[in-house]
Amino acid sequence: MTATGDFLNQVVPTLVRLARRPGALLLTAAGVGVGLFAALGLVAGLTGEGWAAWVPLGLAVVLAVPVLVLAVRRERLQARTQDLHVHRTVDQTGVGVVVVTSEPTDRLREEVDTLNAAVAEGAMRTARFLPRVEAAQRAALLAAGGPVRAPYLADDLRVTVVALLGTLAAVPLSTIGWIATAAVLLSR
């Protein structure tokens, strides 16, 4: 494994642990807002007349999709980074002779080759949808040593980014939605 792969396996679990609470707060806020909007939308649909009475419930279901996708992706990421070690440990119990099997220049050349391949991979933007995110993911996957050594990069990050943006938008939109639906229900 290269130093870049070791670095990614050190940094990513730390970032995941740092984002655990804010991610949970975001999902909780979005879930509560969308749930309340869906409940009031269901009441509006059952008590109203015509198809327009079901519009709030339909909007709540649309807002729930990115929230659910982000929740699933977050749990997968938590599970995949749980086994990665945050801190390196050095075994100091054994005292003996250290044998270096390769010259430092060979390891340096391997590291430079890996980084050059990752930069070349990151420069190719072939995707039509969020091409920079897709290229960055491919480059990081190559630098980290593939999906076996970097299981946290297995999921398509473009879907996760869109789900995150949708969840961020769901918080204010669901709040406006349940307030408007409650006002409509109270005016009947």
PDB file of N, CA and C in Angstrom, residues 110-167:
ATOM      1  N   GLU A 110       7.278   4.252  -6.726  1.00  0.00           N
ATOM      2  CA  GLU A 110       5.932   3.659  -6.708  1.00  0.00           C
ATOM      3  C   GLU A 110       4.892   4.690  -6.255  1.00  0.00           C
ATOM      4  N   GLU A 111       5.244   5.480  -5.259  1.00  0.00           N
ATOM      5  CA  GLU A 111       4.327   6.519  -4.770  1.00  0.00           C
ATOM      6  C   GLU A 111       4.081   7.583  -5.834  1.00  0.00           C
ATOM      7  N   VAL A 112       5.128   8.014  -6.502  1.00  0.00           N
ATOM      8  CA  VAL A 112       4.988   9.025  -7.551  1.00  0.00           C
ATOM      9  C   VAL A 112       4.177   8.472  -8.717  1.00  0.00           C
ATOM     10  N   ASP A 113       4.403   7.223  -9.081  1.00  0.00           N
ATOM     11  CA  ASP A 113       3.632   6.613 -10.162  1.00  0.00           C
ATOM     12  C   ASP A 113       2.148   6.526  -9.802  1.00  0.00           C
ATOM     13  N   THR A 114       1.863   6.178  -8.557  1.00  0.00           N
ATOM     14  CA  THR A 114       0.477   6.104  -8.112  1.00  0.00           C
ATOM     15  C   THR A 114      -0.183   7.472  -8.145  1.00  0.00           C
ATOM     16  N   LEU A 115       0.516   8.485  -7.657  1.00  0.00           N
ATOM     17  CA  LEU A 115      -0.039   9.840  -7.676  1.00  0.00           C
ATOM     18  C   LEU A 115      -0.220  10.361  -9.094  1.00  0.00           C
ATOM     19  N   ASN A 116       0.727  10.069  -9.989  1.00  0.00           N
ATOM     20  CA  ASN A 116       0.584  10.493 -11.386  1.00  0.00           C
ATOM     21  C   ASN A 116      -0.605   9.805 -12.048  1.00  0.00           C
ATOM     22  N   ALA A 117      -0.801   8.529 -11.762  1.00  0.00           N
ATOM     23  CA  ALA A 117      -1.956   7.817 -12.313  1.00  0.00           C
ATOM     24  C   ALA A 117      -3.259   8.385 -11.764  1.00  0.00           C
ATOM     25  N   ALA A 118      -3.265   8.762 -10.486  1.00  0.00           N
ATOM     26  CA  ALA A 118      -4.465   9.343  -9.891  1.00  0.00           C
ATOM     27  C   ALA A 118      -4.767  10.704 -10.490  1.00  0.00           C
ATOM     28  N   VAL A 119      -3.736  11.511 -10.728  1.00  0.00           N
ATOM     29  CA  VAL A 119      -3.940  12.821 -11.344  1.00  0.00           C
ATOM     30  C   VAL A 119      -4.464  12.655 -12.769  1.00  0.00           C
ATOM     31  N   ALA A 120      -3.917  11.706 -13.504  1.00  0.00           N
ATOM     32  CA  ALA A 120      -4.398  11.453 -14.867  1.00  0.00           C
ATOM     33  C   ALA A 120      -5.846  10.973 -14.859  1.00  0.00           C
ATOM     34  N   GLU A 121      -6.179  10.138 -13.913  1.00  0.00           N
ATOM     35  CA  GLU A 121      -7.561   9.655 -13.798  1.00  0.00           C
ATOM     36  C   GLU A 121      -8.503  10.787 -13.428  1.00  0.00           C
ATOM     37  N   GLY A 122      -8.054  11.680 -12.562  1.00  0.00           N
ATOM     38  CA  GLY A 122      -8.885  12.818 -12.164  1.00  0.00           C
ATOM     39  C   GLY A 122      -9.073  13.835 -13.271  1.00  0.00           C
ATOM     40  N   ALA A 123      -8.173  13.851 -14.240  1.00  0.00           N
ATOM     41  CA  ALA A 123      -8.282  14.809 -15.344  1.00  0.00           C
ATOM     42  C   ALA A 123      -9.316  14.363 -16.377  1.00  0.00           C
ATOM     43  N   MET A 124      -9.635  13.069 -16.418  1.00  0.00           N
ATOM     44  CA  MET A 124     -10.624  12.566 -17.381  1.00  0.00           C
ATOM     45  C   MET A 124     -12.023  12.742 -16.810  1.00  0.00           C
ATOM     46  N   ARG A 125     -12.786  13.604 -17.425  1.00  0.00           N
ATOM     47  CA  ARG A 125     -14.157  13.859 -16.979  1.00  0.00           C
ATOM     48  C   ARG A 125     -15.098  13.327 -18.041  1.00  0.00           C
ATOM     49  N   THR A 126     -15.478  12.067 -17.900  1.00  0.00           N
ATOM     50  CA  THR A 126     -16.299  11.422 -18.910  1.00  0.00           C
ATOM     51  C   THR A 126     -17.780  11.402 -18.551  1.00  0.00           C
ATOM     52  N   ALA A 127     -18.112  11.555 -17.294  1.00  0.00           N
ATOM     53  CA  ALA A 127     -19.510  11.485 -16.880  1.00  0.00           C
ATOM     54  C   ALA A 127     -20.251  12.744 -17.311  1.00  0.00           C
ATOM     55  N   ARG A 128     -21.533  12.604 -17.596  1.00  0.00           N
ATOM     56  CA  ARG A 128     -22.344  13.752 -17.971  1.00  0.00           C
ATOM     57  C   ARG A 128     -22.937  14.435 -16.754  1.00  0.00           C
ATOM     58  N   PHE A 129     -23.104  13.694 -15.700  1.00  0.00           N
ATOM     59  CA  PHE A 129     -23.745  14.190 -14.485  1.00  0.00           C
ATOM     60  C   PHE A 129     -22.686  14.324 -13.407  1.00  0.00           C
ATOM     61  N   LEU A 130     -22.409  15.531 -12.936  1.00  0.00           N
ATOM     62  CA  LEU A 130     -21.368  15.842 -11.951  1.00  0.00           C
ATOM     63  C   LEU A 130     -20.027  15.191 -12.323  1.00  0.00           C
ATOM     64  N   PRO A 131     -19.442  15.572 -13.448  1.00  0.00           N
ATOM     65  CA  PRO A 131     -18.225  14.898 -13.902  1.00  0.00           C
ATOM     66  C   PRO A 131     -17.025  15.088 -12.987  1.00  0.00           C
ATOM     67  N   ARG A 132     -16.926  16.209 -12.309  1.00  0.00           N
ATOM     68  CA  ARG A 132     -15.770  16.429 -11.431  1.00  0.00           C
ATOM     69  C   ARG A 132     -15.832  15.542 -10.195  1.00  0.00           C
ATOM     70  N   VAL A 133     -17.018  15.334  -9.682  1.00  0.00           N
ATOM     71  CA  VAL A 133     -17.167  14.458  -8.512  1.00  0.00           C
ATOM     72  C   VAL A 133     -16.810  13.030  -8.898  1.00  0.00           C
ATOM     73  N   GLU A 134     -17.286  12.599 -10.058  1.00  0.00           N
ATOM     74  CA  GLU A 134     -17.003  11.242 -10.518  1.00  0.00           C
ATOM     75  C   GLU A 134     -15.514  11.054 -10.788  1.00  0.00           C
ATOM     76  N   ALA A 135     -14.867  12.048 -11.389  1.00  0.00           N
ATOM     77  CA  ALA A 135     -13.430  11.962 -11.661  1.00  0.00           C
ATOM     78  C   ALA A 135     -12.623  11.970 -10.368  1.00  0.00           C
ATOM     79  N   ALA A 136     -13.027  12.779  -9.416  1.00  0.00           N
ATOM     80  CA  ALA A 136     -12.326  12.813  -8.125  1.00  0.00           C
ATOM     81  C   ALA A 136     -12.469  11.479  -7.393  1.00  0.00           C
ATOM     82  N   GLN A 137     -13.639  10.861  -7.495  1.00  0.00           N
ATOM     83  CA  GLN A 137     -13.827   9.566  -6.842  1.00  0.00           C
ATOM     84  C   GLN A 137     -12.955   8.495  -7.497  1.00  0.00           C
ATOM     85  N   ARG A 138     -12.901   8.486  -8.822  1.00  0.00           N
ATOM     86  CA  ARG A 138     -12.046   7.515  -9.508  1.00  0.00           C
ATOM     87  C   ARG A 138     -10.575   7.726  -9.154  1.00  0.00           C
ATOM     88  N   ALA A 139     -10.143   8.985  -9.076  1.00  0.00           N
ATOM     89  CA  ALA A 139      -8.750   9.284  -8.734  1.00  0.00           C
ATOM     90  C   ALA A 139      -8.439   8.858  -7.301  1.00  0.00           C
ATOM     91  N   ALA A 140      -9.341   9.144  -6.383  1.00  0.00           N
ATOM     92  CA  ALA A 140      -9.122   8.743  -4.987  1.00  0.00           C
ATOM     93  C   ALA A 140      -9.123   7.228  -4.853  1.00  0.00           C
ATOM     94  N   LEU A 141      -9.986   6.558  -5.602  1.00  0.00           N
ATOM     95  CA  LEU A 141     -10.031   5.098  -5.564  1.00  0.00           C
ATOM     96  C   LEU A 141      -8.736   4.495  -6.078  1.00  0.00           C
ATOM     97  N   LEU A 142      -8.194   5.076  -7.128  1.00  0.00           N
ATOM     98  CA  LEU A 142      -6.922   4.600  -7.660  1.00  0.00           C
ATOM     99  C   LEU A 142      -5.785   4.877  -6.685  1.00  0.00           C
ATOM    100  N   ALA A 143      -5.763   6.074  -6.086  1.00  0.00           N
ATOM    101  CA  ALA A 143      -4.694   6.425  -5.150  1.00  0.00           C
ATOM    102  C   ALA A 143      -4.765   5.590  -3.875  1.00  0.00           C
ATOM    103  N   ALA A 144      -5.969   5.226  -3.454  1.00  0.00           N
ATOM    104  CA  ALA A 144      -6.121   4.469  -2.211  1.00  0.00           C
ATOM    105  C   ALA A 144      -5.832   2.986  -2.384  1.00  0.00           C
ATOM    106  N   GLY A 145      -5.784   2.518  -3.603  1.00  0.00           N
ATOM    107  CA  GLY A 145      -5.467   1.109  -3.805  1.00  0.00           C
ATOM    108  C   GLY A 145      -6.649   0.256  -4.197  1.00  0.00           C
ATOM    109  N   GLY A 146      -7.723   0.847  -4.653  1.00  0.00           N
ATOM    110  CA  GLY A 146      -8.873   0.086  -5.131  1.00  0.00           C
ATOM    111  C   GLY A 146      -9.954  -0.063  -4.083  1.00  0.00           C
ATOM    112  N   PRO A 147     -11.075  -0.676  -4.475  1.00  0.00           N
ATOM    113  CA  PRO A 147     -12.214  -0.796  -3.559  1.00  0.00           C
ATOM    114  C   PRO A 147     -11.976  -1.751  -2.392  1.00  0.00           C
ATOM    115  N   VAL A 148     -11.003  -2.630  -2.509  1.00  0.00           N
ATOM    116  CA  VAL A 148     -10.718  -3.540  -1.393  1.00  0.00           C
ATOM    117  C   VAL A 148     -10.058  -2.774  -0.253  1.00  0.00           C
ATOM    118  N   ARG A 149      -9.136  -1.884  -0.586  1.00  0.00           N
ATOM    119  CA  ARG A 149      -8.440  -1.109   0.442  1.00  0.00           C
ATOM    120  C   ARG A 149      -9.185   0.159   0.829  1.00  0.00           C
ATOM    121  N   ALA A 150     -10.117   0.590  -0.004  1.00  0.00           N
ATOM    122  CA  ALA A 150     -10.910   1.793   0.289  1.00  0.00           C
ATOM    123  C   ALA A 150     -12.395   1.486   0.071  1.00  0.00           C
ATOM    124  N   PRO A 151     -12.994   0.683   0.953  1.00  0.00           N
ATOM    125  CA  PRO A 151     -14.405   0.307   0.748  1.00  0.00           C
ATOM    126  C   PRO A 151     -15.366   1.487   0.872  1.00  0.00           C
ATOM    127  N   TYR A 152     -14.930   2.552   1.495  1.00  0.00           N
ATOM    128  CA  TYR A 152     -15.775   3.738   1.645  1.00  0.00           C
ATOM    129  C   TYR A 152     -15.972   4.470   0.328  1.00  0.00           C
ATOM    130  N   LEU A 153     -15.203   4.142  -0.706  1.00  0.00           N
ATOM    131  CA  LEU A 153     -15.350   4.762  -2.022  1.00  0.00           C
ATOM    132  C   LEU A 153     -16.122   3.882  -2.998  1.00  0.00           C
ATOM    133  N   ALA A 154     -16.730   2.810  -2.519  1.00  0.00           N
ATOM    134  CA  ALA A 154     -17.444   1.896  -3.405  1.00  0.00           C
ATOM    135  C   ALA A 154     -18.740   2.495  -3.938  1.00  0.00           C
ATOM    136  N   ASP A 155     -19.469   3.224  -3.108  1.00  0.00           N
ATOM    137  CA  ASP A 155     -20.719   3.845  -3.549  1.00  0.00           C
ATOM    138  C   ASP A 155     -20.432   5.061  -4.417  1.00  0.00           C
ATOM    139  N   ASP A 156     -21.317   5.310  -5.370  1.00  0.00           N
ATOM    140  CA  ASP A 156     -21.175   6.466  -6.249  1.00  0.00           C
ATOM    141  C   ASP A 156     -21.407   7.736  -5.440  1.00  0.00           C
ATOM    142  N   LEU A 157     -20.396   8.572  -5.356  1.00  0.00           N
ATOM    143  CA  LEU A 157     -20.487   9.791  -4.563  1.00  0.00           C
ATOM    144  C   LEU A 157     -21.445  10.819  -5.163  1.00  0.00           C
ATOM    145  N   ARG A 158     -21.704  10.720  -6.456  1.00  0.00           N
ATOM    146  CA  ARG A 158     -22.635  11.664  -7.076  1.00  0.00           C
ATOM    147  C   ARG A 158     -24.031  11.512  -6.498  1.00  0.00           C
ATOM    148  N   VAL A 159     -24.448  10.277  -6.272  1.00  0.00           N
ATOM    149  CA  VAL A 159     -25.762  10.026  -5.676  1.00  0.00           C
ATOM    150  C   VAL A 159     -25.800  10.576  -4.249  1.00  0.00           C
ATOM    151  N   THR A 160     -24.723  10.377  -3.520  1.00  0.00           N
ATOM    152  CA  THR A 160     -24.660  10.867  -2.145  1.00  0.00           C
ATOM    153  C   THR A 160     -24.692  12.393  -2.100  1.00  0.00           C
ATOM    154  N   VAL A 161     -23.991  13.047  -3.014  1.00  0.00           N
ATOM    155  CA  VAL A 161     -23.985  14.510  -3.051  1.00  0.00           C
ATOM    156  C   VAL A 161     -25.379  15.042  -3.365  1.00  0.00           C
ATOM    157  N   VAL A 162     -26.053  14.445  -4.336  1.00  0.00           N
ATOM    158  CA  VAL A 162     -27.410  14.883  -4.679  1.00  0.00           C
ATOM    159  C   VAL A 162     -28.367  14.621  -3.518  1.00  0.00           C
ATOM    160  N   ALA A 163     -28.212  13.480  -2.839  1.00  0.00           N
ATOM    161  CA  ALA A 163     -29.065  13.183  -1.684  1.00  0.00           C
ATOM    162  C   ALA A 163     -28.810  14.171  -0.551  1.00  0.00           C
ATOM    163  N   LEU A 164     -27.557  14.555  -0.350  1.00  0.00           N
ATOM    164  CA  LEU A 164     -27.242  15.553   0.672  1.00  0.00           C
ATOM    165  C   LEU A 164     -27.882  16.898   0.342  1.00  0.00           C
ATOM    166  N   LEU A 165     -27.768  17.324  -0.901  1.00  0.00           N
ATOM    167  CA  LEU A 165     -28.382  18.589  -1.305  1.00  0.00           C
ATOM    168  C   LEU A 165     -29.902  18.527  -1.192  1.00  0.00           C
ATOM    169  N   GLY A 166     -30.480  17.393  -1.553  1.00  0.00           N
ATOM    170  CA  GLY A 166     -31.926  17.213  -1.418  1.00  0.00           C
ATOM    171  C   GLY A 166     -32.370  17.225   0.036  1.00  0.00           C
ATOM    172  N   THR A 167     -31.568  16.648   0.901  1.00  0.00           N
ATOM    173  CA  THR A 167     -31.892  16.642   2.330  1.00  0.00           C
ATOM    174  C   THR A 167     -31.780  18.041   2.916  1.00  0.00           C
TER     175      THR A 167
END
